Amino acid sequence: MFARTFIAIAALVAAASATTVNLTNSCGYQVDPGFYPAATASDGSSTGGFAVAAGSSSSVSLDSTWSGRIWGRTGCDASGNCQTGGCGSESCTSPAGSGVTLAQFSINSWDSLDFFTPSTTDGFNIAVTITPGSGCTTSPVACTGQDMGNGCNATNSCPTGTNYTISFC
Ligand SMILES: *[C@@H]1O[C@H](CO)[C@@H](O)[C@H](O)[C@H]1NC(C)=O
Ligand SMILES: *[C@@H]1O[C@H](CO)[C@@H](O)[C@H](O)[C@H]1NC(C)=O
Ligand SMILES: *[C@@H]1O[C@H](CO)[C@@H](O)[C@H](O)[C@H]1NC(C)=O
């Protein structure tokens, strides 16, 4: 009885500590987000990336100490051969080479804060906007070109537990 209650509570706490990221493809073409390191797909499997059709969205969760990069790949076939941002497979196990716009996140990095940055440090291939969800008052930040965008390259923070939307285009 005690054990079962404990397991139920532990499961609730684990679910509450994950960060949900909504990937919205506002482009007129397919975008294949890549994740490095892997994220957790909505079916619970580990994923390094997948296709999101034009005008569609998908969500993943990031574990409680995830630190890494998310980027949009363009012109990909089903094997993950892409015109930009390719990592050698549809589900990435390594970061892309240079030339891509990055959405960088460090979840629960310090002082119960997440840090995030849209960045063109490695180049630019597609506009990326990061919008925090409820519980955070930080405004959306974006890179809309190599040298353009409100908050491009700047590091922002939100309380850990905030969810995020990453929009492409
Ligand atoms: C992502 O956010 C958009 C805009 O709020 C919403 O319409 C869509 O349903 C969300 N997608 C997922 C997979 O949660
Ligand atoms: C962001 O950093 C990159 C690499 O240093 C630079 O090329 C770009 O101009 C910067 N973008 C902005 C908006 O400052
Ligand atoms: C984040 O998303 C999860 C899953 O959709 C939800 O249960 C949780 O309430 C959301 N958190 C916030 C702060 O909106």
XYZ file of C-alpha atoms and ligand atoms in Angstrom:
211
model
C 0.000 0.000 0.000
C 2.700 2.451 1.055
C 4.935 1.300 -1.778
C 2.191 1.770 -4.356
C 1.397 5.266 -3.093
C 5.057 6.151 -3.166
C 5.422 4.948 -6.753
C 2.350 6.936 -7.804
C 3.739 10.106 -6.218
C 7.196 9.530 -7.703
C 5.617 9.175 -11.155
C 3.720 12.455 -10.728
C 6.866 14.279 -9.627
C 8.806 12.864 -12.577
C 6.076 13.964 -15.007
C 5.973 17.450 -13.500
C 9.748 17.950 -13.770
C 9.995 17.424 -17.535
C 10.045 20.454 -19.809
C 7.711 20.339 -22.793
C 8.878 21.911 -26.036
C 6.332 22.572 -28.755
C 7.950 22.609 -32.212
C 5.825 24.680 -34.544
C 6.605 24.645 -38.237
C 5.346 27.960 -39.639
C 7.264 27.428 -42.889
C 5.650 26.527 -46.187
C 7.786 23.391 -46.333
C 8.717 20.436 -44.128
C 11.212 21.082 -41.335
C 12.944 18.242 -39.467
C 13.963 19.412 -35.995
C 17.147 17.812 -34.674
C 17.909 17.303 -30.969
C 21.328 16.830 -29.456
C 21.408 15.172 -27.028
C 18.226 13.166 -27.557
C 14.828 14.371 -26.377
C 11.788 12.266 -25.444
C 9.098 12.010 -28.108
C 5.384 12.177 -27.266
C 5.186 8.348 -27.397
C 7.897 8.123 -24.726
C 10.705 7.005 -27.035
C 14.071 8.699 -27.233
C 14.472 10.847 -30.361
C 17.192 12.791 -32.089
C 14.786 14.243 -34.647
C 11.841 13.708 -36.970
C 9.840 15.467 -39.671
C 7.244 18.154 -38.986
C 5.056 18.955 -42.005
C 4.472 22.532 -43.156
C 2.026 24.264 -40.835
C 2.095 21.434 -38.263
C 3.482 21.083 -34.768
C 4.811 18.349 -32.546
C 6.043 18.233 -28.989
C 8.911 16.611 -27.138
C 10.013 16.673 -23.544
C 13.452 17.444 -22.204
C 14.593 15.761 -19.015
C 15.191 17.806 -15.882
C 18.863 18.572 -16.551
C 18.891 18.574 -20.378
C 21.507 20.847 -21.886
C 21.980 21.011 -25.618
C 20.764 22.241 -28.950
C 17.708 22.031 -31.159
C 17.812 23.090 -34.801
C 15.702 22.905 -37.926
C 16.806 20.822 -40.906
C 15.459 21.667 -44.337
C 15.064 19.680 -47.535
C 15.346 16.297 -45.811
C 14.391 12.946 -47.267
C 13.119 10.104 -45.047
C 16.688 8.908 -44.422
C 17.677 12.271 -43.006
C 19.694 13.452 -46.006
C 19.064 17.192 -45.794
C 19.917 20.322 -47.742
C 20.700 22.141 -44.464
C 21.334 20.955 -40.916
C 21.768 17.253 -41.657
C 23.412 15.044 -39.041
C 23.719 11.854 -41.132
C 20.445 10.226 -40.066
C 16.805 11.152 -39.442
C 17.261 10.746 -35.662
C 20.442 12.639 -34.853
C 23.108 11.196 -32.587
C 25.491 14.094 -33.156
C 25.079 17.830 -33.677
C 24.753 19.252 -37.180
C 27.790 20.728 -38.824
C 28.031 24.488 -39.043
C 25.550 26.642 -40.920
C 22.431 26.201 -38.796
C 20.435 28.461 -36.524
C 20.468 27.024 -33.006
C 17.975 27.026 -30.158
C 20.177 26.286 -27.155
C 18.728 25.244 -23.796
C 20.121 24.422 -20.363
C 17.246 23.160 -18.248
C 17.551 23.723 -14.495
C 21.058 25.025 -14.990
C 21.480 27.202 -11.925
C 19.271 28.636 -9.170
C 16.206 26.721 -10.528
C 16.438 28.595 -13.804
C 16.499 27.459 -17.430
C 18.770 29.367 -19.794
C 18.030 29.585 -23.497
C 19.441 31.333 -26.542
C 18.479 31.562 -30.191
C 21.863 31.773 -31.864
C 23.638 32.220 -35.186
C 27.046 31.434 -33.703
C 27.242 28.421 -36.037
C 25.476 30.179 -38.931
C 21.929 30.709 -40.136
C 19.623 28.453 -42.158
C 16.097 29.211 -40.942
C 14.370 31.727 -38.668
C 13.974 30.447 -35.098
C 11.799 31.986 -32.394
C 11.726 30.752 -28.775
C 8.559 31.658 -26.860
C 8.310 30.814 -23.148
C 4.978 29.470 -21.913
C 3.014 30.398 -18.816
C 4.960 30.996 -15.626
C 7.643 33.096 -17.347
C 7.428 36.763 -18.291
C 10.409 36.722 -20.685
C 9.372 37.936 -24.150
C 9.848 35.783 -27.257
C 13.390 35.917 -28.661
C 14.414 35.188 -32.239
C 17.103 34.974 -34.873
C 15.536 35.948 -38.183
C 18.815 36.280 -40.107
C 22.543 35.889 -39.452
C 22.649 39.411 -37.965
C 18.957 39.945 -37.294
C 16.328 39.240 -34.716
C 15.122 40.460 -31.370
C 17.332 38.762 -28.788
C 19.429 36.807 -31.302
C 22.526 35.417 -29.481
C 21.302 36.759 -26.128
C 20.965 34.423 -23.143
C 17.577 34.522 -21.440
C 16.177 32.720 -18.431
C 12.880 31.385 -17.111
C 12.009 29.485 -13.943
C 12.553 25.741 -14.379
C 9.167 24.165 -15.111
C 8.382 26.633 -17.882
C 7.425 25.062 -21.218
C 8.623 26.529 -24.516
C 7.553 26.847 -28.111
C 10.187 26.847 -30.827
C 8.835 28.218 -34.101
C 10.568 27.742 -37.437
C 10.000 30.541 -40.018
C 1.851 23.928 -30.234
O 1.373 25.243 -29.989
C 0.364 25.643 -30.922
C 0.051 27.104 -30.643
O -0.325 27.291 -29.314
C -0.849 24.744 -30.750
O -1.851 25.111 -31.675
C -0.435 23.301 -31.015
O -1.526 22.441 -30.766
C 0.734 22.899 -30.112
N 1.226 21.605 -30.550
C 1.436 20.588 -29.716
C 1.944 19.327 -30.335
O 1.250 20.670 -28.510
C 25.292 36.442 -33.474
O 26.629 35.920 -33.455
C 27.127 35.596 -34.764
C 28.451 34.884 -34.575
O 29.308 35.647 -33.811
C 27.250 36.874 -35.570
O 27.683 36.569 -36.886
C 25.874 37.555 -35.653
O 26.024 38.810 -36.283
C 25.281 37.747 -34.281
N 23.894 38.185 -34.436
C 23.429 39.305 -33.900
C 21.995 39.611 -34.133
O 24.135 40.029 -33.229
C 4.028 22.034 -19.359
O 3.479 21.039 -20.213
C 3.015 19.889 -19.488
C 2.621 18.837 -20.514
O 1.748 19.380 -21.455
C 1.873 20.298 -18.573
O 1.424 19.191 -17.829
C 2.366 21.381 -17.612
O 1.286 21.851 -16.824
C 2.960 22.545 -18.395
N 3.567 23.493 -17.462
C 3.278 24.785 -17.469
C 4.006 25.624 -16.444
O 2.486 25.305 -18.253
